[in-house]
mmCIF file of C-alpha atoms in Angstrom:
data_model
loop_
_atom_site.group_PDB
_atom_site.id
_atom_site.type_symbol
_atom_site.label_atom_id
_atom_site.label_comp_id
_atom_site.label_asym_id
_atom_site.label_seq_id
_atom_site.Cartn_x
_atom_site.Cartn_y
_atom_site.Cartn_z
ATOM 1 C CA UNK A 5 -1.281 -194.517 73.929
ATOM 2 C CA UNK A 6 -4.607 -192.115 72.886
ATOM 3 C CA UNK A 7 -5.516 -190.523 69.613
ATOM 4 C CA UNK A 8 -4.625 -187.152 71.265
ATOM 5 C CA UNK A 9 -1.194 -188.563 72.539
ATOM 6 C CA UNK A 10 -0.230 -189.819 69.479
ATOM 7 C CA UNK A 11 -1.630 -186.825 68.110
ATOM 8 C CA UNK A 12 1.046 -184.400 70.339
ATOM 9 C CA UNK A 13 3.187 -186.928 69.383
ATOM 10 C CA UNK A 14 2.985 -186.434 65.882
ATOM 11 C CA UNK A 15 3.438 -182.877 66.524
ATOM 12 C CA UNK A 16 6.505 -182.499 67.880
ATOM 13 C CA UNK A 17 8.070 -184.141 65.000
ATOM 14 C CA UNK A 18 6.725 -182.182 63.517
ATOM 15 C CA UNK A 19 7.802 -179.002 64.191
ATOM 16 C CA UNK A 20 10.829 -180.931 64.829
ATOM 17 C CA UNK A 21 11.592 -180.879 60.639
ATOM 18 C CA UNK A 22 9.423 -184.508 60.100
ATOM 19 C CA UNK A 23 8.039 -184.274 57.015
ATOM 20 C CA UNK A 24 6.707 -187.785 57.480
ATOM 21 C CA UNK A 25 5.056 -186.602 61.029
ATOM 22 C CA UNK A 26 3.363 -183.688 59.468
ATOM 23 C CA UNK A 27 2.301 -186.149 56.478
ATOM 24 C CA UNK A 28 1.114 -188.767 58.994
ATOM 25 C CA UNK A 29 -0.894 -185.711 61.096
ATOM 26 C CA UNK A 30 -2.453 -184.265 57.739
ATOM 27 C CA UNK A 31 -3.833 -188.297 57.282
ATOM 28 C CA UNK A 32 -5.217 -188.696 60.538
ATOM 29 C CA UNK A 33 -7.290 -185.792 60.155
ATOM 30 C CA UNK A 34 -7.813 -184.208 56.910
ATOM 31 C CA UNK A 35 -10.803 -186.997 55.870
ATOM 32 C CA UNK A 36 -13.326 -185.557 58.421
ATOM 33 C CA UNK A 37 -11.388 -181.935 57.176
ATOM 34 C CA UNK A 38 -12.114 -182.936 53.626
ATOM 35 C CA UNK A 39 -16.122 -184.054 54.825
ATOM 36 C CA UNK A 40 -16.406 -180.841 56.227
ATOM 37 C CA UNK A 41 -15.008 -178.707 53.772
ATOM 38 C CA UNK A 42 -17.152 -180.510 51.242
ATOM 39 C CA UNK A 43 -21.242 -179.510 53.001
ATOM 40 C CA UNK A 44 -19.888 -176.503 53.405
ATOM 41 C CA UNK A 45 -18.710 -175.095 49.994
ATOM 42 C CA UNK A 46 -21.355 -178.569 48.125
ATOM 43 C CA UNK A 47 -18.665 -179.787 45.583
ATOM 44 C CA UNK A 48 -15.308 -181.431 46.095
ATOM 45 C CA UNK A 49 -12.965 -178.687 44.054
ATOM 46 C CA UNK A 50 -13.548 -176.196 46.098
ATOM 47 C CA UNK A 51 -13.928 -178.023 49.442
ATOM 48 C CA UNK A 52 -10.213 -179.010 48.578
ATOM 49 C CA UNK A 53 -8.758 -175.657 48.609
ATOM 50 C CA UNK A 54 -10.428 -174.956 51.456
ATOM 51 C CA UNK A 55 -9.455 -178.301 53.344
ATOM 52 C CA UNK A 56 -5.632 -177.110 51.707
ATOM 53 C CA UNK A 57 -6.035 -173.590 52.980
ATOM 54 C CA UNK A 58 -7.035 -175.158 56.586
ATOM 55 C CA UNK A 59 -4.148 -176.889 56.240
ATOM 56 C CA UNK A 60 -1.731 -174.613 55.021
ATOM 57 C CA UNK A 61 -2.683 -172.486 58.188
ATOM 58 C CA UNK A 62 -2.277 -175.508 60.972
ATOM 59 C CA UNK A 63 1.081 -175.997 58.656
ATOM 60 C CA UNK A 64 1.833 -171.660 59.735
ATOM 61 C CA UNK A 65 0.943 -171.744 63.411
ATOM 62 C CA UNK A 66 1.415 -175.023 64.114
ATOM 63 C CA UNK A 67 4.298 -173.935 66.989
ATOM 64 C CA UNK A 68 1.531 -171.894 68.661
ATOM 65 C CA UNK A 69 -0.496 -175.020 69.491
ATOM 66 C CA UNK A 70 -0.337 -175.509 73.222
ATOM 67 C CA UNK A 71 -1.701 -178.620 73.692
ATOM 68 C CA UNK A 72 -4.435 -176.914 76.094
ATOM 69 C CA UNK A 73 -7.976 -178.491 73.854
ATOM 70 C CA UNK A 74 -7.551 -182.281 71.497
ATOM 71 C CA UNK A 75 -5.431 -181.242 68.298
ATOM 72 C CA UNK A 76 -9.132 -181.815 65.784
ATOM 73 C CA UNK A 77 -11.060 -179.288 68.155
ATOM 74 C CA UNK A 78 -8.140 -176.792 68.070
ATOM 75 C CA UNK A 79 -7.904 -177.623 63.812
ATOM 76 C CA UNK A 80 -11.465 -177.068 63.362
ATOM 77 C CA UNK A 81 -11.532 -173.961 65.009
ATOM 78 C CA UNK A 82 -8.641 -172.877 62.119
ATOM 79 C CA UNK A 83 -11.093 -174.560 59.920
ATOM 80 C CA UNK A 84 -14.702 -172.459 60.651
ATOM 81 C CA UNK A 85 -12.259 -169.097 60.664
ATOM 82 C CA UNK A 86 -10.939 -170.919 56.789
ATOM 83 C CA UNK A 87 -14.399 -171.532 55.409
ATOM 84 C CA UNK A 88 -15.701 -167.789 56.750
ATOM 85 C CA UNK A 89 -13.198 -166.167 54.957
ATOM 86 C CA UNK A 90 -13.922 -168.302 51.857
ATOM 87 C CA UNK A 91 -17.125 -167.464 51.918
ATOM 88 C CA UNK A 92 -16.868 -163.646 51.731
ATOM 89 C CA UNK A 93 -14.399 -164.349 49.440
ATOM 90 C CA UNK A 94 -15.706 -166.179 47.177
ATOM 91 C CA UNK A 95 -19.478 -166.254 47.698
ATOM 92 C CA UNK A 96 -20.166 -168.003 44.313
ATOM 93 C CA UNK A 97 -18.551 -170.952 45.716
ATOM 94 C CA UNK A 98 -20.856 -171.831 48.283
ATOM 95 C CA UNK A 99 -23.276 -170.446 46.702
ATOM 96 C CA UNK A 100 -27.092 -173.044 46.254
ATOM 97 C CA UNK A 101 -26.779 -173.106 42.682
ATOM 98 C CA UNK A 102 -23.414 -173.891 42.950
ATOM 99 C CA UNK A 103 -24.087 -177.251 44.485
ATOM 100 C CA UNK A 104 -27.004 -177.959 42.428
ATOM 101 C CA UNK A 105 -24.745 -178.345 39.476
ATOM 102 C CA UNK A 106 -21.819 -179.592 40.965
ATOM 103 C CA UNK A 107 -24.380 -182.423 42.874
ATOM 104 C CA UNK A 108 -25.971 -183.263 39.669
ATOM 105 C CA UNK A 109 -21.833 -183.541 38.539
ATOM 106 C CA UNK A 110 -20.828 -186.102 40.952
ATOM 107 C CA UNK A 111 -24.440 -188.477 40.058
ATOM 108 C CA UNK A 112 -23.258 -188.442 36.550
ATOM 109 C CA UNK A 113 -19.374 -189.071 37.576
ATOM 110 C CA UNK A 114 -21.041 -191.525 39.970
ATOM 111 C CA UNK A 115 -22.899 -193.526 37.368
ATOM 112 C CA UNK A 116 -19.233 -193.785 35.236
ATOM 113 C CA UNK A 117 -17.356 -195.270 38.256
ATOM 114 C CA UNK A 118 -20.754 -197.922 38.500
ATOM 115 C CA UNK A 119 -18.959 -198.792 34.948
ATOM 116 C CA UNK A 120 -15.785 -198.926 36.477
ATOM 117 C CA UNK A 121 -15.924 -201.308 39.329
ATOM 118 C CA UNK A 122 -19.147 -203.367 38.306
ATOM 119 C CA UNK A 123 -17.997 -205.757 41.356
ATOM 120 C CA UNK A 124 -19.747 -203.187 43.739
ATOM 121 C CA UNK A 125 -23.784 -202.911 44.361
ATOM 122 C CA UNK A 126 -24.383 -200.004 41.827
ATOM 123 C CA UNK A 127 -28.250 -198.978 43.197
ATOM 124 C CA UNK A 128 -26.784 -198.820 47.114
ATOM 125 C CA UNK A 129 -22.670 -196.829 46.324
ATOM 126 C CA UNK A 130 -25.723 -194.414 44.372
ATOM 127 C CA UNK A 131 -28.074 -193.877 46.913
ATOM 128 C CA UNK A 132 -25.303 -193.160 48.677
ATOM 129 C CA UNK A 133 -24.250 -190.345 46.303
ATOM 130 C CA UNK A 134 -27.644 -188.762 45.412
ATOM 131 C CA UNK A 135 -27.874 -189.379 49.171
ATOM 132 C CA UNK A 136 -24.922 -186.780 49.932
ATOM 133 C CA UNK A 137 -25.929 -184.836 46.991
ATOM 134 C CA UNK A 138 -29.270 -184.132 48.696
ATOM 135 C CA UNK A 139 -28.054 -183.101 51.629
ATOM 136 C CA UNK A 140 -25.041 -180.405 50.247
ATOM 137 C CA UNK A 141 -27.637 -179.409 48.648
ATOM 138 C CA UNK A 142 -30.278 -178.707 51.273
ATOM 139 C CA UNK A 143 -27.198 -177.766 52.896
ATOM 140 C CA UNK A 144 -25.945 -174.613 50.659
ATOM 141 C CA UNK A 145 -29.825 -173.504 50.942
ATOM 142 C CA UNK A 146 -28.857 -172.162 54.237
ATOM 143 C CA UNK A 147 -27.229 -169.195 55.123
ATOM 144 C CA UNK A 148 -23.196 -170.026 56.074
ATOM 145 C CA UNK A 149 -23.861 -168.721 59.429
ATOM 146 C CA UNK A 150 -26.232 -171.470 59.866
ATOM 147 C CA UNK A 151 -24.451 -174.146 58.240
ATOM 148 C CA UNK A 152 -21.305 -173.377 59.805
ATOM 149 C CA UNK A 153 -24.183 -173.915 63.218
ATOM 150 C CA UNK A 154 -25.803 -177.103 61.984
ATOM 151 C CA UNK A 155 -22.378 -178.230 60.278
ATOM 152 C CA UNK A 156 -20.209 -177.939 63.458
ATOM 153 C CA UNK A 157 -23.279 -179.002 66.042
ATOM 154 C CA UNK A 158 -24.769 -182.378 63.608
ATOM 155 C CA UNK A 159 -21.056 -183.379 62.194
ATOM 156 C CA UNK A 160 -18.460 -181.994 64.895
ATOM 157 C CA UNK A 161 -20.684 -183.270 68.266
ATOM 158 C CA UNK A 162 -20.320 -179.522 69.384
ATOM 159 C CA UNK A 163 -22.032 -177.856 72.040
ATOM 160 C CA UNK A 164 -23.004 -174.548 72.055
ATOM 161 C CA UNK A 165 -20.980 -172.556 74.162
ATOM 162 C CA UNK A 166 -17.979 -174.075 72.269
ATOM 163 C CA UNK A 167 -20.307 -172.259 68.807
ATOM 164 C CA UNK A 168 -20.596 -169.655 71.099
ATOM 165 C CA UNK A 169 -16.916 -169.158 70.737
ATOM 166 C CA UNK A 170 -16.282 -169.794 67.943
ATOM 167 C CA UNK A 171 -19.006 -166.888 66.256
ATOM 168 C CA UNK A 172 -18.246 -164.933 68.554
ATOM 169 C CA UNK A 173 -22.038 -164.874 69.260
ATOM 170 C CA UNK A 174 -24.238 -165.971 72.727
ATOM 171 C CA UNK A 175 -25.751 -169.659 73.580
ATOM 172 C CA UNK A 176 -28.657 -168.708 72.618
ATOM 173 C CA UNK A 177 -28.087 -166.579 69.544
ATOM 174 C CA UNK A 178 -26.473 -170.219 68.463
ATOM 175 C CA UNK A 179 -29.808 -171.818 69.799
ATOM 176 C CA UNK A 180 -31.801 -169.749 67.655
ATOM 177 C CA UNK A 181 -29.516 -170.714 64.263
ATOM 178 C CA UNK A 182 -30.126 -173.942 64.984
ATOM 179 C CA UNK A 183 -33.471 -174.597 65.912
ATOM 180 C CA UNK A 184 -33.757 -171.957 62.256
ATOM 181 C CA UNK A 185 -31.908 -174.275 59.859
ATOM 182 C CA UNK A 186 -32.969 -177.360 61.238
ATOM 183 C CA UNK A 187 -36.965 -175.442 60.617
ATOM 184 C CA UNK A 188 -35.312 -174.907 56.577
ATOM 185 C CA UNK A 189 -33.880 -178.484 56.073
ATOM 186 C CA UNK A 190 -36.753 -180.096 57.208
ATOM 187 C CA UNK A 191 -38.926 -178.288 54.544
ATOM 188 C CA UNK A 192 -36.721 -178.640 52.575
ATOM 189 C CA UNK A 193 -36.055 -182.205 52.363
ATOM 190 C CA UNK A 194 -39.669 -182.489 52.227
ATOM 191 C CA UNK A 195 -39.770 -180.212 49.125
ATOM 192 C CA UNK A 196 -37.406 -183.251 47.513
ATOM 193 C CA UNK A 197 -39.710 -185.720 48.800
ATOM 194 C CA UNK A 198 -37.100 -188.482 48.752
ATOM 195 C CA UNK A 199 -35.486 -188.490 52.606
ATOM 196 C CA UNK B 8 -44.437 -172.592 67.099
ATOM 197 C CA UNK B 9 -47.024 -171.291 69.697
ATOM 198 C CA UNK B 10 -44.417 -171.730 72.659
ATOM 199 C CA UNK B 11 -41.511 -169.722 73.899
ATOM 200 C CA UNK B 12 -39.496 -172.243 74.724
ATOM 201 C CA UNK B 13 -39.749 -174.046 71.740
ATOM 202 C CA UNK B 14 -36.564 -172.953 69.750
ATOM 203 C CA UNK B 15 -34.439 -173.274 72.697
ATOM 204 C CA UNK B 16 -35.944 -176.788 73.849
ATOM 205 C CA UNK B 17 -35.317 -178.653 70.479
ATOM 206 C CA UNK B 18 -31.818 -177.233 70.554
ATOM 207 C CA UNK B 19 -30.900 -178.195 74.494
ATOM 208 C CA UNK B 20 -31.981 -181.523 73.042
ATOM 209 C CA UNK B 21 -28.855 -182.013 70.872
ATOM 210 C CA UNK B 22 -26.162 -181.011 73.544
ATOM 211 C CA UNK B 23 -24.704 -183.301 74.314
ATOM 212 C CA UNK B 24 -24.026 -180.482 77.491
ATOM 213 C CA UNK B 25 -27.412 -180.389 79.091
ATOM 214 C CA UNK B 26 -27.161 -181.812 82.993
ATOM 215 C CA UNK B 27 -29.495 -184.763 83.694
ATOM 216 C CA UNK B 28 -31.784 -182.483 86.085
ATOM 217 C CA UNK B 29 -32.059 -180.072 82.373
ATOM 218 C CA UNK B 30 -32.956 -183.081 79.973
ATOM 219 C CA UNK B 31 -35.941 -184.068 82.836
ATOM 220 C CA UNK B 32 -36.767 -180.800 83.062
ATOM 221 C CA UNK B 33 -37.693 -180.859 79.101
ATOM 222 C CA UNK B 34 -38.699 -184.531 78.848
ATOM 223 C CA UNK B 35 -41.727 -182.583 80.682
ATOM 224 C CA UNK B 36 -42.673 -180.182 79.018
ATOM 225 C CA UNK B 37 -42.889 -181.401 76.092
ATOM 226 C CA UNK B 38 -44.974 -184.441 77.759
ATOM 227 C CA UNK B 39 -46.823 -181.411 78.385
ATOM 228 C CA UNK B 40 -46.376 -179.233 75.328
ATOM 229 C CA UNK B 41 -47.907 -180.445 71.535
ATOM 230 C CA UNK B 42 -45.547 -177.576 70.265
ATOM 231 C CA UNK B 43 -42.426 -177.985 71.638
ATOM 232 C CA UNK B 44 -43.154 -182.539 71.035
ATOM 233 C CA UNK B 45 -44.064 -181.771 67.035
ATOM 234 C CA UNK B 46 -41.123 -179.723 66.685
ATOM 235 C CA UNK B 47 -38.671 -181.578 68.815
ATOM 236 C CA UNK B 48 -39.968 -185.215 66.160
ATOM 237 C CA UNK B 49 -39.510 -183.032 63.125
ATOM 238 C CA UNK B 50 -35.658 -181.790 64.659
ATOM 239 C CA UNK B 51 -35.017 -185.905 65.390
ATOM 240 C CA UNK B 52 -36.174 -186.244 61.687
ATOM 241 C CA UNK B 53 -33.878 -183.701 60.099
ATOM 242 C CA UNK B 54 -31.225 -184.481 62.335
ATOM 243 C CA UNK B 55 -31.102 -188.319 61.362
ATOM 244 C CA UNK B 56 -31.489 -187.658 58.330
ATOM 245 C CA UNK B 57 -28.987 -185.310 58.314
ATOM 246 C CA UNK B 58 -26.881 -188.008 59.500
ATOM 247 C CA UNK B 59 -27.185 -190.751 57.013
ATOM 248 C CA UNK B 60 -24.353 -188.363 55.280
ATOM 249 C CA UNK B 61 -21.522 -191.318 53.563
ATOM 250 C CA UNK B 62 -17.734 -189.983 54.370
ATOM 251 C CA UNK B 63 -16.049 -189.459 51.411
ATOM 252 C CA UNK B 64 -13.029 -190.638 50.689
ATOM 253 C CA UNK B 65 -10.286 -187.532 49.652
ATOM 254 C CA UNK B 66 -9.421 -187.113 46.356
ATOM 255 C CA UNK B 67 -4.713 -187.227 45.600
ATOM 256 C CA UNK B 68 -3.599 -183.562 46.787
ATOM 257 C CA UNK B 69 -0.689 -182.442 48.137
ATOM 258 C CA UNK B 70 -0.062 -182.836 51.462
ATOM 259 C CA UNK B 71 3.476 -181.074 51.612
ATOM 260 C CA UNK B 72 3.194 -177.536 52.205
ATOM 261 C CA UNK B 73 4.412 -175.078 49.583
ATOM 262 C CA UNK B 74 8.013 -173.813 49.784
ATOM 263 C CA UNK B 75 8.269 -170.499 50.424
ATOM 264 C CA UNK B 76 6.302 -171.942 53.755
ATOM 265 C CA UNK B 77 8.079 -175.419 54.186
ATOM 266 C CA UNK B 78 10.642 -174.318 57.012
ATOM 267 C CA UNK B 79 9.036 -175.267 60.026
ATOM 268 C CA UNK B 80 9.546 -172.996 63.379
ATOM 269 C CA UNK B 81 13.960 -173.822 63.988
ATOM 270 C CA UNK B 82 15.390 -173.770 67.120
ATOM 271 C CA UNK B 83 17.971 -171.600 68.060
ATOM 272 C CA UNK B 84 21.185 -173.016 67.546
ATOM 273 C CA UNK B 85 24.019 -171.415 68.188
ATOM 274 C CA UNK B 86 27.073 -171.610 66.966
ATOM 275 C CA UNK B 87 31.046 -171.542 69.181
ATOM 276 C CA UNK B 88 31.778 -167.673 67.418
ATOM 277 C CA UNK B 89 28.544 -166.665 68.055
ATOM 278 C CA UNK B 90 29.868 -166.458 71.764
ATOM 279 C CA UNK B 91 33.066 -165.129 70.924
ATOM 280 C CA UNK B 92 31.779 -161.607 72.366
ATOM 281 C CA UNK B 93 30.273 -162.822 75.270
ATOM 282 C CA UNK B 94 33.273 -164.776 75.942
ATOM 283 C CA UNK B 95 35.842 -161.649 75.784
ATOM 284 C CA UNK B 96 32.577 -159.643 77.500
ATOM 285 C CA UNK B 97 33.055 -161.755 80.152
ATOM 286 C CA UNK B 98 36.807 -161.944 80.776
ATOM 287 C CA UNK B 99 37.177 -158.323 80.826
ATOM 288 C CA UNK B 100 34.464 -157.321 82.994
ATOM 289 C CA UNK B 101 35.918 -160.513 85.673
ATOM 290 C CA UNK B 102 39.619 -158.127 84.858
ATOM 291 C CA UNK B 103 37.913 -155.281 85.988
ATOM 292 C CA UNK B 104 36.459 -157.236 89.541
ATOM 293 C CA UNK B 105 39.502 -158.358 90.069
ATOM 294 C CA UNK B 106 41.812 -155.367 89.587
ATOM 295 C CA UNK B 107 43.636 -156.921 87.307
ATOM 296 C CA UNK B 108 46.936 -154.843 86.408
ATOM 297 C CA UNK B 109 49.846 -155.842 83.694
ATOM 298 C CA UNK B 110 52.607 -154.181 83.229
ATOM 299 C CA UNK B 111 55.971 -154.601 81.785
ATOM 300 C CA UNK B 112 59.684 -153.504 83.599
ATOM 301 C CA UNK B 113 62.916 -154.465 82.962
ATOM 302 C CA UNK B 114 62.036 -157.480 84.664
ATOM 303 C CA UNK B 115 59.366 -158.487 81.852
ATOM 304 C CA UNK B 116 55.779 -159.263 81.841
ATOM 305 C CA UNK B 117 53.657 -159.221 85.281
ATOM 306 C CA UNK B 118 50.699 -159.272 86.741
ATOM 307 C CA UNK B 119 48.965 -158.327 89.034
ATOM 308 C CA UNK B 120 45.659 -159.191 90.552
ATOM 309 C CA UNK B 121 43.930 -156.646 93.526
ATOM 310 C CA UNK B 122 44.866 -153.689 94.956
ATOM 311 C CA UNK B 123 48.297 -151.976 94.851
ATOM 312 C CA UNK B 124 50.816 -153.476 97.843
ATOM 313 C CA UNK B 125 50.685 -150.387 100.402
ATOM 314 C CA UNK B 126 52.959 -148.447 101.659
ATOM 315 C CA UNK B 127 55.077 -148.090 104.758
ATOM 316 C CA UNK B 128 55.410 -144.258 104.482
ATOM 317 C CA UNK B 129 57.425 -143.898 107.124
ATOM 318 C CA UNK B 130 59.851 -146.634 106.836
ATOM 319 C CA UNK B 131 60.252 -144.829 103.600
ATOM 320 C CA UNK B 132 60.539 -140.931 104.843
ATOM 321 C CA UNK B 133 63.439 -143.596 107.042
ATOM 322 C CA UNK B 134 65.335 -144.615 103.919
ATOM 323 C CA UNK B 135 65.686 -141.854 102.067
ATOM 324 C CA UNK B 136 66.156 -139.071 104.873
ATOM 325 C CA UNK B 137 69.642 -142.094 105.627
ATOM 326 C CA UNK B 138 70.134 -142.577 101.565
ATOM 327 C CA UNK B 139 70.140 -138.409 101.737
ATOM 328 C CA UNK B 140 72.278 -138.278 104.576
ATOM 329 C CA UNK B 141 75.606 -140.781 103.080
ATOM 330 C CA UNK B 142 74.500 -138.858 100.142
ATOM 331 C CA UNK B 143 75.839 -135.609 102.133
ATOM 332 C CA UNK B 144 79.027 -137.526 103.772
ATOM 333 C CA UNK B 145 80.002 -139.206 100.411
ATOM 334 C CA UNK B 146 79.661 -135.573 98.593
ATOM 335 C CA UNK B 147 81.367 -133.591 101.721
ATOM 336 C CA UNK B 148 84.130 -136.168 102.019
ATOM 337 C CA UNK B 149 84.322 -135.405 98.129
ATOM 338 C CA UNK B 150 84.812 -131.899 98.534
ATOM 339 C CA UNK B 151 87.177 -131.997 101.182
ATOM 340 C CA UNK B 152 89.598 -134.436 99.104
ATOM 341 C CA UNK B 153 88.871 -131.858 96.470
ATOM 342 C CA UNK B 154 89.907 -129.042 98.141
ATOM 343 C CA UNK B 155 92.729 -130.796 100.098
ATOM 344 C CA UNK B 156 94.049 -131.361 96.678
ATOM 345 C CA UNK B 157 94.037 -128.599 94.863
ATOM 346 C CA UNK B 158 95.218 -126.541 98.111
ATOM 347 C CA UNK B 159 98.271 -129.187 97.742
ATOM 348 C CA UNK B 160 98.415 -128.429 94.218
ATOM 349 C CA UNK B 161 98.353 -124.422 94.337
ATOM 350 C CA UNK B 162 100.929 -124.296 97.917
ATOM 351 C CA UNK B 163 102.706 -126.849 95.150
ATOM 352 C CA UNK B 164 102.544 -124.855 92.841
ATOM 353 C CA UNK B 165 103.491 -121.508 94.959
ATOM 354 C CA UNK B 166 106.887 -122.863 96.352
ATOM 355 C CA UNK B 167 108.420 -123.403 93.094
ATOM 356 C CA UNK B 168 107.442 -120.117 91.792
ATOM 357 C CA UNK B 169 108.583 -118.753 94.652
ATOM 358 C CA UNK B 170 111.306 -120.734 93.896
ATOM 359 C CA UNK B 171 111.818 -119.332 91.490
ATOM 360 C CA UNK B 172 112.027 -115.474 91.534
ATOM 361 C CA UNK B 173 114.049 -115.770 94.116
ATOM 362 C CA UNK B 174 116.638 -117.419 92.032
ATOM 363 C CA UNK B 175 116.782 -114.906 89.732
ATOM 364 C CA UNK B 176 115.880 -112.257 91.653
ATOM 365 C CA UNK B 177 117.495 -111.813 94.863
ATOM 366 C CA UNK B 178 116.883 -110.661 98.240
ATOM 367 C CA UNK B 179 116.715 -107.235 97.068
ATOM 368 C CA UNK B 180 112.717 -108.392 95.457
ATOM 369 C CA UNK B 181 111.714 -109.961 99.143
ATOM 370 C CA UNK B 182 109.385 -107.631 100.040
ATOM 371 C CA UNK B 183 107.572 -107.701 96.674
ATOM 372 C CA UNK B 184 107.882 -111.061 96.941
ATOM 373 C CA UNK B 185 106.106 -111.244 99.952
ATOM 374 C CA UNK B 186 103.010 -108.500 98.744
ATOM 375 C CA UNK B 187 102.998 -110.859 95.453
ATOM 376 C CA UNK B 188 102.709 -113.949 97.852
ATOM 377 C CA UNK B 189 100.290 -111.990 99.736
ATOM 378 C CA UNK B 190 97.855 -111.554 96.326
ATOM 379 C CA UNK B 191 98.388 -115.114 95.345
ATOM 380 C CA UNK B 192 97.094 -116.207 99.082
ATOM 381 C CA UNK B 193 93.934 -114.055 98.459
ATOM 382 C CA UNK B 194 92.591 -115.465 95.083
ATOM 383 C CA UNK B 195 93.795 -118.923 95.902
ATOM 384 C CA UNK B 196 90.999 -118.673 98.909
ATOM 385 C CA UNK B 197 88.457 -116.790 96.412
ATOM 386 C CA UNK B 198 88.764 -119.781 93.803
ATOM 387 C CA UNK B 199 88.398 -122.488 96.955
ATOM 388 C CA UNK B 200 85.295 -120.753 98.266
ATOM 389 C CA UNK B 201 83.909 -120.142 93.739
ATOM 390 C CA UNK B 202 85.352 -124.223 94.101
ATOM 391 C CA UNK B 203 83.785 -125.346 96.750
ATOM 392 C CA UNK B 204 80.174 -123.314 95.733
ATOM 393 C CA UNK B 205 79.895 -125.026 92.355
ATOM 394 C CA UNK B 206 81.029 -128.351 94.112
ATOM 395 C CA UNK B 207 78.061 -128.316 96.271
ATOM 396 C CA UNK B 208 75.596 -127.420 93.496
ATOM 397 C CA UNK B 209 76.700 -129.693 91.278
ATOM 398 C CA UNK B 210 75.707 -132.078 94.211
ATOM 399 C CA UNK B 211 72.468 -130.673 94.846
ATOM 400 C CA UNK B 212 71.544 -130.939 91.350
ATOM 401 C CA UNK B 213 72.518 -134.742 91.087
ATOM 402 C CA UNK B 214 70.701 -135.534 94.408
ATOM 403 C CA UNK B 215 67.469 -134.106 93.094
ATOM 404 C CA UNK B 216 68.044 -135.849 90.040
ATOM 405 C CA UNK B 217 68.582 -139.162 91.944
ATOM 406 C CA UNK B 218 65.517 -138.631 93.812
ATOM 407 C CA UNK B 219 63.105 -137.494 91.259
ATOM 408 C CA UNK B 220 63.790 -140.896 89.495
ATOM 409 C CA UNK B 221 63.137 -142.516 92.751
ATOM 410 C CA UNK B 222 59.821 -141.940 92.937
ATOM 411 C CA UNK B 223 58.664 -141.559 89.282
ATOM 412 C CA UNK B 224 60.046 -145.555 89.553
ATOM 413 C CA UNK B 225 57.672 -145.914 92.240
ATOM 414 C CA UNK B 226 55.348 -144.569 90.762
ATOM 415 C CA UNK B 227 55.413 -146.584 87.269
ATOM 416 C CA UNK B 228 54.997 -149.542 89.296
ATOM 417 C CA UNK B 229 51.391 -149.083 90.803
ATOM 418 C CA UNK B 230 52.844 -146.704 94.805
ATOM 419 C CA UNK B 231 52.369 -144.414 96.055
ATOM 420 C CA UNK B 232 55.167 -141.874 95.915
#
């Protein structure tokens, strides 16, 4: 059974009231949604809030899923809309300052985790965390619409046609936003000298 | 950026939906356009840096939706009592279609389907005429019997009375008695005519009543009067 078929089976069971099926369905996709949220919001607290809103939206609309597209595509359509809603409601949680502050806190937290787990390679774990924090910070410097295009193109591998449909813009506008965002990210990376 | 195609070209490079022919054209352009080649190289580097993101594990959280929205959409389930009004409606509709007629009479409850049986009016008229003739004949017989009996009674009474008067008064009053007898005879004839008319009126009234009762019975049973 393919992943899409497994998703469909879990959806059917969840619609019939199976809490276990719903739990499995969430577990299959929560890492992808959480990292999506983390890159967009820049901090774990807001990422968790966004993820909860996404799955709540999925739960409320699960009976409307017809299986015309893959569940993951439908899921990220909801995630995209929820991210825009959150950006409008709480613009401060997606600002660059918020991202930078949170990135610094995460590095401190990671040092504490390294002390608690000495068997792991401390340098590798620190590099990983710092790299993520920098990417979060650089993404956070972009306007939300550019951040979303980068997220959907680079991390979710959507086509520009799909991105254009999601954002209700033309494909050329989506391409321009993507190129503009990459140029801005390149400039930020050169400033950081670390990447 | 001197080349106006750079933005689209760079974006197209990362578009998985780009066809082979378009990708070939893109590569040919970058070989000839230094601006686009540089921009593409920088974009590829930036793209690669972004992909160094290490997926983070999800912190502990409640995957169960809030109780207020926890109830999944339920399928409609009908219990037997929800079907009862529909079943009654169907039965009534069926009764109308089949023209079910329920009636009670001296023989108890009766249920009839379809239209009432047709009545042969000619046969009914013939039977009524026969019944009428039978009734008239019986009534005439009765009237004649009564009149005969009354006549006999009156004759006996008159003879007895004449015998009694002759006994008491003798032959001298024979003429007077004959006058009296003639008077009584005329009175008797008048009484008989009145009596006959009364009997005829009574018989007509009884016959009309019987006819009315018959018509009413047929009407109640659904037939034509």
